[in-house]
PDB file of C-alpha atoms in Angstrom:
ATOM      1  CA  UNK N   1       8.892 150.557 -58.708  1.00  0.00           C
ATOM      2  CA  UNK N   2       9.534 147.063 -57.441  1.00  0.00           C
ATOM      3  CA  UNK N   3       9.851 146.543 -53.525  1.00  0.00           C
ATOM      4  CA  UNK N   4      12.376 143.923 -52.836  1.00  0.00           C
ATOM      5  CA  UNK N   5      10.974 143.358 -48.981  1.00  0.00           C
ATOM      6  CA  UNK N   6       9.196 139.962 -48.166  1.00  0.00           C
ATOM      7  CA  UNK N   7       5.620 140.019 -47.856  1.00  0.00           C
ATOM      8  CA  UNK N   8       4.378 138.498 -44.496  1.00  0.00           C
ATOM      9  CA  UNK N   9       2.588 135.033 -45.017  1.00  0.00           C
ATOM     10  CA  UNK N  10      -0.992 134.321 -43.736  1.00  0.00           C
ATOM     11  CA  UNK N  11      -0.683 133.331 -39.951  1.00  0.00           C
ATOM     12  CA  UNK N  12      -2.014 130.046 -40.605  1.00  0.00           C
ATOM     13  CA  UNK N  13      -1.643 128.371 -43.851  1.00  0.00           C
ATOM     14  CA  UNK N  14      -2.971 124.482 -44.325  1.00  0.00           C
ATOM     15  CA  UNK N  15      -0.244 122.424 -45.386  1.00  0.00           C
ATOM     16  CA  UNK N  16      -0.543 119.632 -47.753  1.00  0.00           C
ATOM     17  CA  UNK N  17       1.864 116.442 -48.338  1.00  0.00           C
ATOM     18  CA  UNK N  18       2.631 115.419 -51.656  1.00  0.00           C
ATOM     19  CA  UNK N  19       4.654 112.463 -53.150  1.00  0.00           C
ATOM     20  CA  UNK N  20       6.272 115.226 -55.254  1.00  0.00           C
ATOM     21  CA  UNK N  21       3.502 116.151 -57.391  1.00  0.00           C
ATOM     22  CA  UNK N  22       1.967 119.011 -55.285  1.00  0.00           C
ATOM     23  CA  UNK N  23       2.603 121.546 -58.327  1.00  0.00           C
ATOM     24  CA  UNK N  24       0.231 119.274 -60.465  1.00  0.00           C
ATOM     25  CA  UNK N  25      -2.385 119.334 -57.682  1.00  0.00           C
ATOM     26  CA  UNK N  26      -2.292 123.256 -56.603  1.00  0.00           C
ATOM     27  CA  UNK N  27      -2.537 123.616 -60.820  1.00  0.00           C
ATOM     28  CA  UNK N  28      -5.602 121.430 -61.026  1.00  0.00           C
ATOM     29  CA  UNK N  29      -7.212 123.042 -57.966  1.00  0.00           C
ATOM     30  CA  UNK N  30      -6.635 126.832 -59.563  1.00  0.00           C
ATOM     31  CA  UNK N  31      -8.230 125.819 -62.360  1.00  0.00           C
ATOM     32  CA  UNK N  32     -11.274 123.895 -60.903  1.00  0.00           C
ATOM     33  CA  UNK N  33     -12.659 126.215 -57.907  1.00  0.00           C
ATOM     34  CA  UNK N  34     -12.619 130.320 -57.876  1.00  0.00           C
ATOM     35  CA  UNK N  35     -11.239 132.257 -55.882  1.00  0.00           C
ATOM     36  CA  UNK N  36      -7.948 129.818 -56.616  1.00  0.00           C
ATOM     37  CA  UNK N  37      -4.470 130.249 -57.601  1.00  0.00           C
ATOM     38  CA  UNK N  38      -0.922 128.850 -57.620  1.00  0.00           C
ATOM     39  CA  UNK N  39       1.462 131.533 -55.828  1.00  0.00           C
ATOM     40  CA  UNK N  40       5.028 131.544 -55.653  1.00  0.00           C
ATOM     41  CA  UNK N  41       7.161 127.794 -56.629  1.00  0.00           C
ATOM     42  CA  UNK N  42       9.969 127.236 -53.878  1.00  0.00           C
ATOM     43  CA  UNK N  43      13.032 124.852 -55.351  1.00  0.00           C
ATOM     44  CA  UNK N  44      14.697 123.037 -52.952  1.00  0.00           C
ATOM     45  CA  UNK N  45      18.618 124.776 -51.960  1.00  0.00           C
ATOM     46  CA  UNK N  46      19.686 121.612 -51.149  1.00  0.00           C
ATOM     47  CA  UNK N  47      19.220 117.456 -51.527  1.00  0.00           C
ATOM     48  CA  UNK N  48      16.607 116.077 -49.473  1.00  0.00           C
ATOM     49  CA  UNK N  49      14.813 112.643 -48.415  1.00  0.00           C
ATOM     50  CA  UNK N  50      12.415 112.640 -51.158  1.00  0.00           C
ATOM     51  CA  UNK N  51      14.152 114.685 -53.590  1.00  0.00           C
ATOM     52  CA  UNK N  52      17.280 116.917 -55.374  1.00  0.00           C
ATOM     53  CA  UNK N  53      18.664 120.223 -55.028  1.00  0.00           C
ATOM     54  CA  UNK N  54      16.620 122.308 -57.313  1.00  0.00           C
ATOM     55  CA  UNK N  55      13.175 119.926 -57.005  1.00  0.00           C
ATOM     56  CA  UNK N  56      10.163 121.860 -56.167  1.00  0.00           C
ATOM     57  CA  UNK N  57       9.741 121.516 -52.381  1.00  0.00           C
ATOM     58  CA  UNK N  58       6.927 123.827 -51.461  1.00  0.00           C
ATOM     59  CA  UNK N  59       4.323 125.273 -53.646  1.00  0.00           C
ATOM     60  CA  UNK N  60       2.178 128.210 -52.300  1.00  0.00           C
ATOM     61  CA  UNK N  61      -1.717 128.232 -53.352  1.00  0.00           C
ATOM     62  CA  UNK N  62      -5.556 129.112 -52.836  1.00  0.00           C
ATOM     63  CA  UNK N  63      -7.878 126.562 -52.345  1.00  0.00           C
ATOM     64  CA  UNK N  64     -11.162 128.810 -52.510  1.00  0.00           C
ATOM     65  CA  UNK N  65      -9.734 131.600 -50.343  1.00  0.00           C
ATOM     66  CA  UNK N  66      -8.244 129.387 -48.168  1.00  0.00           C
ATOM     67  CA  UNK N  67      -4.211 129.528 -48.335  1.00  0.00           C
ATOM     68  CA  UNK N  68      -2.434 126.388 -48.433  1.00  0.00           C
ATOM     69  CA  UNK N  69       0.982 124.692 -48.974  1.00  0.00           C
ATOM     70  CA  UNK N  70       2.025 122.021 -51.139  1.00  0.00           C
ATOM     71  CA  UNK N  71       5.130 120.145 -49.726  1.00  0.00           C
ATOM     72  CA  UNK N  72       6.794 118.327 -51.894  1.00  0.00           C
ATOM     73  CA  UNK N  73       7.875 115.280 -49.140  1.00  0.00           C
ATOM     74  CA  UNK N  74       7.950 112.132 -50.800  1.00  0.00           C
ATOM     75  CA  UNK N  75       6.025 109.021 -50.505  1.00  0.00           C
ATOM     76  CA  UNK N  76       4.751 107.373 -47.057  1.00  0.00           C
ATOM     77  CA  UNK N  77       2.556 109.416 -45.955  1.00  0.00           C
ATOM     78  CA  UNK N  78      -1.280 108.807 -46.320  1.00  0.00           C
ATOM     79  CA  UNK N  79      -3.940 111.483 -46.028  1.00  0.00           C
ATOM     80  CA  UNK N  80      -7.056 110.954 -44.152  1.00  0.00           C
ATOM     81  CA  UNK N  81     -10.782 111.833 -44.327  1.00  0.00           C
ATOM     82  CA  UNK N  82     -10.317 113.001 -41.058  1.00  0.00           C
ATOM     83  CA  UNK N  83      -9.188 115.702 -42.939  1.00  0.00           C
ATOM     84  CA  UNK N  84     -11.254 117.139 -45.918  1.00  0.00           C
ATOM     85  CA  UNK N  85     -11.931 120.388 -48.048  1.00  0.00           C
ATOM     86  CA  UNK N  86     -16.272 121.150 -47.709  1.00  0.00           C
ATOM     87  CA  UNK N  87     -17.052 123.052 -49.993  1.00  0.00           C
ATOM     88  CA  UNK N  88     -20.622 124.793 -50.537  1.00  0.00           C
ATOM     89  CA  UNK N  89     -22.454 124.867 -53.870  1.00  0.00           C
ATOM     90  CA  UNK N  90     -25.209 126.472 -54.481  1.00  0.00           C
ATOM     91  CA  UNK N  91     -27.306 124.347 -56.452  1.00  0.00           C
ATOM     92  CA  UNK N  92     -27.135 120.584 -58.782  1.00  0.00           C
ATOM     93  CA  UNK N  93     -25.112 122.154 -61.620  1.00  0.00           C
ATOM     94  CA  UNK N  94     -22.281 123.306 -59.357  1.00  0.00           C
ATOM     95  CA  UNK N  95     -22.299 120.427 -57.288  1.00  0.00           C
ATOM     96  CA  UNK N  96     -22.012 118.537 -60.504  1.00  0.00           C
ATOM     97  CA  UNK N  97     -19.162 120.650 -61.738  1.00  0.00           C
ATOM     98  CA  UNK N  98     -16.799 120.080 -58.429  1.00  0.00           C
ATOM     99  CA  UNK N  99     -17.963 116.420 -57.798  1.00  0.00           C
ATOM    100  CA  UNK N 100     -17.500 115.317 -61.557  1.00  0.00           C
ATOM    101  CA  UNK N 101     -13.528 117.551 -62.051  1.00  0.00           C
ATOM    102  CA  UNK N 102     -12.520 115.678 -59.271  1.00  0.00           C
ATOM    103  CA  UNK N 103     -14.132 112.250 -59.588  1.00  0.00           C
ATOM    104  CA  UNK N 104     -13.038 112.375 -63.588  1.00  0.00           C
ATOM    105  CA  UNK N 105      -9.598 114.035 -62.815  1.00  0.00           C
ATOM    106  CA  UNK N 106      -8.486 110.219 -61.346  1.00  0.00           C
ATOM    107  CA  UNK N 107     -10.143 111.098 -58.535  1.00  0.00           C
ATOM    108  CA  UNK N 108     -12.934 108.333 -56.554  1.00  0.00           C
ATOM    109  CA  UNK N 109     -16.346 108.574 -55.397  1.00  0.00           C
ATOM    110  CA  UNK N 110     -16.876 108.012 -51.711  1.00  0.00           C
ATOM    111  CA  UNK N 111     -20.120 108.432 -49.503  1.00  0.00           C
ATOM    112  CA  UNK N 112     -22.408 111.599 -48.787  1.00  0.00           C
ATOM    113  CA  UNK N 113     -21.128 113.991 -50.999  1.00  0.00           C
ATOM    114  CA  UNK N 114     -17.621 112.797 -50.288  1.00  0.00           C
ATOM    115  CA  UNK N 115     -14.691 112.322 -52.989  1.00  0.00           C
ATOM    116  CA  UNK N 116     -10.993 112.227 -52.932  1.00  0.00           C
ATOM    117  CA  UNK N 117      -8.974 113.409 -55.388  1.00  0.00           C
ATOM    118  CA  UNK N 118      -6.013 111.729 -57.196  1.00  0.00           C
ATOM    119  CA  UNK N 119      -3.676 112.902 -54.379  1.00  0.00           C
ATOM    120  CA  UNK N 120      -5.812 111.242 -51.680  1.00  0.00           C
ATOM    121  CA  UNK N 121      -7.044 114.462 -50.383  1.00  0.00           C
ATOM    122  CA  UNK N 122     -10.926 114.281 -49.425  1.00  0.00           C
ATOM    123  CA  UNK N 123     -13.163 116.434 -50.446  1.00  0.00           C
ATOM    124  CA  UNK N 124     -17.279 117.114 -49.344  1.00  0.00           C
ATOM    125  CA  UNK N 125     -19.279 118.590 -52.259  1.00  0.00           C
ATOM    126  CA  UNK N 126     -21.910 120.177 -50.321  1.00  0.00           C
ATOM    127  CA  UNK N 127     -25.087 121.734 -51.668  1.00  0.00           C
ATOM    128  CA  UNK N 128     -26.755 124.205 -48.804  1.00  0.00           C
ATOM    129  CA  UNK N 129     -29.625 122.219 -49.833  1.00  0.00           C
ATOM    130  CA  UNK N 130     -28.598 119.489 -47.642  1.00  0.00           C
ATOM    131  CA  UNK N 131     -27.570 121.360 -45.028  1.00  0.00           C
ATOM    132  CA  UNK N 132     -30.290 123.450 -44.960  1.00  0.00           C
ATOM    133  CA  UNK N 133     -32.403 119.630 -44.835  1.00  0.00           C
ATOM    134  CA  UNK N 134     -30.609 118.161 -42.210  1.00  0.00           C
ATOM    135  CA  UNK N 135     -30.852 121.327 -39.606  1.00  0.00           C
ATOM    136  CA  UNK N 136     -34.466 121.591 -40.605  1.00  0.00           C
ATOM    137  CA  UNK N 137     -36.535 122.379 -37.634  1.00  0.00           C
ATOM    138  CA  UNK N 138     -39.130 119.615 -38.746  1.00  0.00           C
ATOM    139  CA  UNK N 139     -36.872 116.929 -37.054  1.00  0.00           C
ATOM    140  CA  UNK N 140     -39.213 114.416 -39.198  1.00  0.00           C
ATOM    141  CA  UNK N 141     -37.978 116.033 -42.822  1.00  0.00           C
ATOM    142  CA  UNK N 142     -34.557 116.117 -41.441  1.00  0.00           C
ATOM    143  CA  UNK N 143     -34.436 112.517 -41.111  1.00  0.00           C
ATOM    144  CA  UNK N 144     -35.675 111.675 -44.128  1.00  0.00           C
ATOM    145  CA  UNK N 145     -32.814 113.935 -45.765  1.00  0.00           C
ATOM    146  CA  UNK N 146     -30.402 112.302 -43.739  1.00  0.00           C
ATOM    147  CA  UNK N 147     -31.167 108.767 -44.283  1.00  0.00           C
ATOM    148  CA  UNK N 148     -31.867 109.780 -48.071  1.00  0.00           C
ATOM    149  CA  UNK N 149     -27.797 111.339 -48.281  1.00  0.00           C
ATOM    150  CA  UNK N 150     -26.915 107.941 -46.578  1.00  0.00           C
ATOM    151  CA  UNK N 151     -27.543 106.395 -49.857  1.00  0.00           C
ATOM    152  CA  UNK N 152     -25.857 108.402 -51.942  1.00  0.00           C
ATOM    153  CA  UNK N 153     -22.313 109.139 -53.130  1.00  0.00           C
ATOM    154  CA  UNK N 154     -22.916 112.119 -55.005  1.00  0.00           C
ATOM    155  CA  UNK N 155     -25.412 114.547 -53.616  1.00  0.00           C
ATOM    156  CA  UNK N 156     -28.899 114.924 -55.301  1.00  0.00           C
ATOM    157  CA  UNK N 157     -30.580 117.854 -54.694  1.00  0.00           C
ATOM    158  CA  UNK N 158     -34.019 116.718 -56.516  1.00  0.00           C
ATOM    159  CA  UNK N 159     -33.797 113.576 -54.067  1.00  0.00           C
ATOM    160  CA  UNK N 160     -32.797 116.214 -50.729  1.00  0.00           C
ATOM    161  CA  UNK N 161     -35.765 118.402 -51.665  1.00  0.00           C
ATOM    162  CA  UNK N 162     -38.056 115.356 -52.083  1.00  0.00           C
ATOM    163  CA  UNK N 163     -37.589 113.611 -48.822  1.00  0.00           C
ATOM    164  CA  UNK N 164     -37.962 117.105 -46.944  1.00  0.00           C
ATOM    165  CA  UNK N 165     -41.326 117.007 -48.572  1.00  0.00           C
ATOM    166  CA  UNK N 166     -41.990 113.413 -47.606  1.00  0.00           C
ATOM    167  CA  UNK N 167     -42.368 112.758 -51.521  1.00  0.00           C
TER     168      UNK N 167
END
């Protein structure tokens, strides 16, 4: 039997701005991470700034557990890498697997595991093998992770696990 009440939203959702194409990016994102998935497609009742009676205004989504909203508002707004999804992998082949979908999916290479995707939104592909470097208690084999992730774009693990070593 179907229940026709509404079911009560998360209490805080992350909401995204798109220049209308935030159905294309909550898509991409279910099929690139687990624990992801498009939800429910809101139309617009009405004409808007950026858009028509009937345009998909809001899309609902998981971004690795994480509940989100894609609005739908039109161009003129930029996003920021003061913003950014981190996301943990656990070893080179995930880390690969993230970095190179998004990178490859029109997406651009930035600094220390950064990337943005073709939507602007910035992403850190993180593999607890850096963090675990650069919060080592040898503050010596910390550095040397650190200054060896601020010469990369992509993370390498080999290269994270070397300097720790002092190799």
């Amino acid at each position: 039997m179907e229940s026709n009440r509404r079911i009560k939203p998360p209490k805080n959702t992350l909401c995204l701005w798109y220049d209308n194409d935030a159905e294309a990016a909550a898509r991409f994102y279910a099929s690139t991470f687990p624990d992801s998935a498009v939800g429910a497609i809101h139309r617009a009742p009405g004409d808007y700034p950026a858009g028509k009676a009937g345009d998909v205004l809001v899309v609902e989504f998981t971004v690795l557990g994480l509940p989100c909203m894609g609005l739908n508002g039109g161009p003129g707004v930029q996003h920021s890498a003061a913003f950014s999804f981190q996301v943990s992998t656990a070893d080179q082949a995930e880390t690969d697997r993230y970095w190179n979908a998004i990178v490859g999916h029109g997406g651009q290479e930035v600094e220390c595991g950064w990337c943005r995707d073709k939507w602007g939104i910035s992403w850190q592909i993180t593999p607890v093998a850096l963090a675990q470097a650069w919060t080592h208690p040898d503050r010596a084999a910390a550095r040397r992770a650190f200054d060896a992730m601020m010469t990369m774009k992509k993370i390498d693990v080999a290269a994270i696990e070397a300097a720790v070593a002092g190799r």
